[in-house]
CSV table of C-alpha atoms in Angstrom, one decimal:
chain,number,residue,atom,x,y,z
A,14,MET,CA,29.0,-15.4,-8.2
A,15,ARG,CA,27.1,-12.2,-8.1
A,16,ILE,CA,25.5,-11.0,-11.3
A,17,ARG,CA,27.1,-7.8,-12.5
A,18,PRO,CA,25.5,-5.0,-14.6
A,19,ILE,CA,26.8,-4.4,-18.1
A,20,LEU,CA,25.4,-0.9,-17.8
A,21,PRO,CA,23.8,0.8,-14.8
A,22,SER,CA,20.5,-1.1,-14.1
A,23,LEU,CA,21.0,-3.5,-17.0
A,24,TYR,CA,22.0,-7.1,-16.6
A,25,ARG,CA,22.9,-9.8,-19.2
A,26,LEU,CA,21.7,-13.4,-18.4
A,27,ARG,CA,23.5,-16.1,-20.3
A,28,LEU,CA,21.1,-18.9,-20.8
A,29,GLY,CA,23.1,-21.5,-22.7
A,30,LEU,CA,23.5,-20.2,-26.3
A,31,VAL,CA,21.1,-17.3,-25.9
A,32,ASN,CA,21.0,-14.1,-23.9
A,33,ALA,CA,18.2,-12.6,-21.9
A,34,PHE,CA,18.4,-9.2,-20.2
A,35,LEU,CA,17.1,-7.7,-17.0
A,36,ILE,CA,16.3,-4.0,-16.6
A,37,GLU,CA,16.1,-2.7,-13.1
A,38,ASP,CA,13.4,0.0,-13.0
A,39,GLU,CA,12.6,2.2,-10.0
A,40,ASN,CA,9.9,-0.2,-8.6
A,41,ALA,CA,10.1,-3.4,-10.7
A,42,LEU,CA,12.2,-5.5,-13.0
A,43,ILE,CA,11.7,-6.0,-16.7
A,44,LEU,CA,12.9,-9.2,-18.5
A,45,ILE,CA,13.7,-9.2,-22.2
A,46,ASP,CA,13.3,-12.8,-23.5
A,47,ALA,CA,13.1,-16.0,-21.6
A,48,GLY,CA,15.5,-18.4,-23.2
A,49,TYR,CA,15.3,-22.1,-23.9
A,50,PRO,CA,13.0,-24.5,-21.8
A,51,GLY,CA,14.7,-25.4,-18.6
A,52,TYR,CA,16.1,-22.0,-17.6
A,53,THR,CA,13.4,-20.9,-15.3
A,54,GLY,CA,15.4,-21.5,-12.1
A,55,LYS,CA,18.4,-19.5,-13.4
A,56,ILE,CA,16.1,-16.6,-14.4
A,57,LEU,CA,14.3,-16.5,-11.1
A,58,ARG,CA,17.6,-16.6,-9.2
A,59,ALA,CA,18.8,-13.6,-11.2
A,60,VAL,CA,15.5,-11.8,-10.4
A,61,ARG,CA,15.9,-12.4,-6.7
A,62,GLU,CA,19.6,-11.3,-6.7
A,63,VAL,CA,19.0,-8.1,-8.7
A,64,GLY,CA,15.6,-7.2,-7.2
A,65,GLY,CA,16.1,-8.3,-3.6
A,66,ALA,CA,13.0,-8.1,-1.4
A,67,ASP,CA,11.7,-4.9,-2.9
A,68,LYS,CA,11.6,-5.2,-6.7
A,69,LYS,CA,9.7,-8.0,-8.4
A,70,LEU,CA,9.6,-9.1,-12.0
A,71,ARG,CA,6.5,-7.3,-13.4
A,72,HIS,CA,7.1,-7.2,-17.1
A,73,ILE,CA,8.4,-9.7,-19.7
A,74,PHE,CA,9.0,-8.6,-23.3
A,75,VAL,CA,9.5,-11.4,-25.8
A,76,THR,CA,11.3,-10.4,-29.0
A,77,HIS,CA,9.8,-13.3,-31.1
A,78,CYS,CA,8.3,-16.7,-30.9
A,79,HIS,CA,11.3,-19.0,-31.5
A,80,TRP,CA,11.9,-21.6,-28.8
A,81,ASP,CA,15.2,-20.2,-27.7
A,82,HIS,CA,13.4,-17.0,-26.7
A,83,SER,CA,10.1,-18.3,-25.4
A,84,GLY,CA,11.0,-21.7,-24.0
A,85,SER,CA,10.9,-20.8,-20.3
A,86,LEU,CA,8.3,-18.0,-20.7
A,87,GLU,CA,5.2,-19.6,-19.2
A,88,GLU,CA,7.0,-21.0,-16.2
A,89,VAL,CA,8.6,-17.7,-15.4
A,90,ARG,CA,5.2,-15.9,-16.0
A,91,ARG,CA,3.5,-18.4,-13.7
A,92,ALA,CA,6.1,-18.0,-11.0
A,93,THR,CA,6.0,-14.2,-11.0
A,94,ASP,CA,2.6,-13.2,-12.4
A,95,ALA,CA,4.4,-10.8,-14.7
A,96,ARG,CA,2.7,-9.2,-17.7
A,97,VAL,CA,3.9,-10.6,-21.1
A,98,TYR,CA,4.4,-8.2,-24.1
A,99,MET,CA,5.0,-9.3,-27.7
A,100,HIS,CA,4.4,-8.1,-31.2
A,101,ALA,CA,1.0,-9.0,-32.6
A,102,ALA,CA,2.4,-11.0,-35.5
A,103,ASP,CA,3.8,-13.7,-33.1
A,104,ALA,CA,1.4,-13.5,-30.2
A,105,ALA,CA,-1.0,-16.1,-31.5
A,106,LYS,CA,1.8,-18.6,-31.9
A,107,THR,CA,3.0,-18.1,-28.3
A,108,ARG,CA,-0.5,-18.4,-27.0
A,109,ALA,CA,-0.6,-21.8,-28.8
A,110,GLY,CA,2.9,-22.9,-27.7
A,111,GLU,CA,4.1,-22.9,-31.3
A,112,THR,CA,7.7,-21.8,-32.0
A,113,ARG,CA,8.3,-22.5,-35.7
A,114,ARG,CA,7.9,-20.4,-38.8
A,115,PRO,CA,9.3,-21.2,-42.3
A,116,TRP,CA,13.1,-20.5,-42.2
A,117,GLN,CA,16.2,-21.2,-44.1
A,118,PRO,CA,19.9,-20.6,-43.5
A,119,THR,CA,21.2,-17.1,-44.4
A,120,PRO,CA,23.7,-17.5,-47.3
A,121,GLY,CA,27.2,-18.6,-46.3
A,122,TRP,CA,29.0,-21.8,-45.2
A,123,PHE,CA,29.2,-20.6,-41.5
A,124,ASN,CA,25.4,-20.0,-41.3
A,125,ASP,CA,24.7,-23.3,-43.0
A,126,LEU,CA,27.0,-25.2,-40.5
A,127,LEU,CA,25.3,-23.5,-37.5
A,128,PHE,CA,21.9,-24.2,-39.0
A,129,GLN,CA,22.6,-27.9,-39.3
A,130,VAL,CA,24.0,-28.2,-35.8
A,131,PHE,CA,21.8,-25.9,-33.7
A,132,VAL,CA,18.6,-25.0,-35.6
A,133,LYS,CA,17.5,-27.6,-38.1
A,134,ASN,CA,15.9,-29.9,-35.5
A,135,ALA,CA,14.8,-27.2,-33.1
A,136,ARG,CA,11.7,-27.9,-31.0
A,137,GLU,CA,8.4,-26.9,-32.6
A,138,ARG,CA,6.4,-26.5,-29.4
A,139,VAL,CA,6.8,-25.2,-25.9
A,140,GLU,CA,4.3,-24.6,-23.1
A,141,PRO,CA,1.6,-22.2,-24.3
A,142,CYS,CA,1.7,-18.7,-22.6
A,143,GLU,CA,-0.8,-15.9,-22.6
A,144,VAL,CA,0.3,-12.6,-24.1
A,145,ASP,CA,-1.2,-9.8,-22.2
A,146,VAL,CA,-0.1,-6.9,-24.4
A,147,GLU,CA,0.3,-7.0,-28.2
A,148,VAL,CA,2.7,-4.3,-29.2
A,149,HIS,CA,3.0,-2.5,-32.5
A,150,ASP,CA,5.8,-0.7,-34.4
A,151,GLY,CA,6.5,2.9,-33.2
A,152,GLU,CA,4.8,2.8,-29.8
A,153,THR,CA,6.7,3.5,-26.6
A,154,LEU,CA,6.0,1.4,-23.5
A,155,PRO,CA,6.0,3.6,-20.4
A,156,LEU,CA,8.5,1.4,-18.6
A,157,ALA,CA,12.0,2.2,-17.3
A,158,GLY,CA,11.9,5.7,-18.8
A,159,GLY,CA,10.6,4.5,-22.2
A,160,LEU,CA,11.0,1.4,-24.3
A,161,GLN,CA,10.4,2.1,-28.0
A,162,VAL,CA,9.0,-0.8,-30.0
A,163,ILE,CA,10.7,-1.3,-33.4
A,164,HIS,CA,9.2,-4.1,-35.6
A,165,THR,CA,12.1,-5.7,-37.4
A,166,PRO,CA,10.7,-8.7,-39.4
A,167,GLY,CA,12.8,-10.9,-41.7
A,168,HIS,CA,14.4,-13.3,-39.2
A,169,CYS,CA,10.8,-14.0,-38.0
A,170,ALA,CA,7.6,-12.2,-38.8
A,171,GLY,CA,7.1,-11.0,-35.2
A,172,GLN,CA,10.8,-10.2,-34.5
A,173,THR,CA,10.8,-6.9,-32.6
A,174,ALA,CA,13.6,-4.7,-31.3
A,175,LEU,CA,13.4,-2.4,-28.3
A,176,LEU,CA,15.1,0.9,-27.9
A,177,TRP,CA,15.7,1.9,-24.2
A,178,HIS,CA,15.9,5.7,-23.9
A,179,ARG,CA,18.7,5.7,-21.3
A,180,HIS,CA,22.5,5.6,-21.5
A,181,GLY,CA,22.4,7.3,-24.9
A,182,GLY,CA,20.1,4.6,-26.3
A,183,VAL,CA,20.3,0.9,-25.7
A,184,LEU,CA,19.1,-1.2,-28.6
A,185,PHE,CA,17.8,-4.7,-27.7
A,186,VAL,CA,18.2,-6.3,-31.1
A,187,GLY,CA,16.7,-9.8,-30.5
A,188,ASP,CA,17.6,-11.8,-33.5
A,189,ALA,CA,17.5,-9.1,-36.1
A,190,ALA,CA,21.2,-9.4,-36.1
A,191,SER,CA,23.8,-11.4,-34.1
A,192,ASN,CA,27.3,-10.8,-32.8
A,193,ILE,CA,28.8,-14.3,-33.3
A,194,PRO,CA,31.8,-14.1,-33.8
A,195,ASN,CA,31.2,-10.6,-35.1
A,196,LEU,CA,28.3,-8.4,-36.2
A,197,ARG,CA,26.2,-10.1,-38.9
A,198,LEU,CA,22.8,-11.2,-40.0
A,199,SER,CA,21.2,-13.9,-37.9
A,200,ILE,CA,22.0,-17.4,-39.1
A,201,VAL,CA,18.4,-18.1,-40.3
A,202,HIS,CA,15.7,-16.0,-41.9
A,203,GLU,CA,12.1,-16.2,-43.0
A,204,ASP,CA,12.5,-13.4,-45.6
A,205,LEU,CA,16.1,-12.3,-46.3
A,206,ALA,CA,15.1,-9.1,-48.2
A,207,GLN,CA,12.9,-8.1,-45.3
A,208,ALA,CA,15.7,-8.9,-42.8
A,209,ARG,CA,18.1,-6.6,-44.6
A,210,ALA,CA,15.4,-3.8,-44.7
A,211,SER,CA,14.9,-4.2,-41.0
A,212,LEU,CA,18.6,-3.7,-40.4
A,213,ARG,CA,18.6,-0.5,-42.5
A,214,LYS,CA,15.7,0.6,-40.3
A,215,LEU,CA,17.8,0.1,-37.2
A,216,VAL,CA,20.7,2.0,-38.7
A,217,ALA,CA,18.4,5.0,-38.8
A,218,VAL,CA,17.8,4.8,-35.0
A,219,GLU,CA,20.1,6.7,-32.5
A,220,PHE,CA,21.7,4.4,-30.0
A,221,GLN,CA,25.1,3.9,-28.3
A,222,HIS,CA,24.8,0.3,-27.1
A,223,ALA,CA,23.4,-2.9,-28.6
A,224,CYS,CA,22.3,-6.1,-26.9
A,225,PHE,CA,21.8,-9.3,-28.9
A,226,GLY,CA,19.9,-12.6,-28.5
A,227,HIS,CA,23.1,-14.3,-29.5
A,228,GLY,CA,26.6,-12.9,-28.9
A,229,ARG,CA,28.3,-10.3,-26.8
A,230,PRO,CA,26.8,-6.8,-26.3
A,231,ILE,CA,28.4,-3.9,-28.1
A,232,LEU,CA,29.0,-1.2,-25.4
A,233,GLY,CA,29.7,2.1,-27.0
A,234,ARG,CA,29.7,3.3,-30.7
A,235,ALA,CA,27.2,0.5,-31.6
A,236,LYS,CA,25.4,2.7,-34.1
A,237,GLN,CA,28.6,3.3,-36.0
A,238,ARG,CA,29.2,-0.5,-36.1
A,239,PHE,CA,25.7,-1.1,-37.4
A,240,SER,CA,26.1,1.7,-40.0
A,241,GLY,CA,29.4,0.3,-41.3
A,242,ARG,CA,28.1,-3.3,-41.5
A,243,PHE,CA,24.5,-2.8,-42.6
A,244,GLY,CA,24.0,0.8,-43.8
A,245,GLY,CA,24.5,0.3,-47.5
A,246,LYS,CA,22.8,-3.0,-47.9
């Protein structure tokens, strides 16, 4: 089945329980996150399907070090020779193949249940991967018309969102929030107060669409949804 864009030049890759995203730039492809270990083949097939013979995967942005976002990173990097970008707070862990930070379930029975089933025994190590570019809050990467780096710690110290300056603003949330079964905090956090502060920071950004590490994208009026859910907390 042919992969279809969710917005022009933007593709969602469903890698088990986590999402990755492909941006089709003028001369290259950009991957946001690399999923669990074992999904390299699916990612590379999507790259070939979207890019064809002319556009190669040249850039990989990793939102944070957890194993469901960095698990296939080194294999994909090795196969494509793409440059890897990541916030400085998590870069050393990814270089060492470490995926764990202190975490605990976000309050609520639903989060506790998902934590026990999917997170509690998550892998602590994946294949180490070099990080070529350490990014910092507020900078704009000169890719695909501009990708603004927004450091959003709380779920994880290095958790970073990206704002793509096209289509009225596309916010790649990572795990700063999830959309399972609706818009909410991620099921685990390293620092809950910091996680809430990061969401207030995102509410101040102008965007129309939101793409999550976990859950369906919100296409249209995403900022209004964020403001209603997180604006006063």
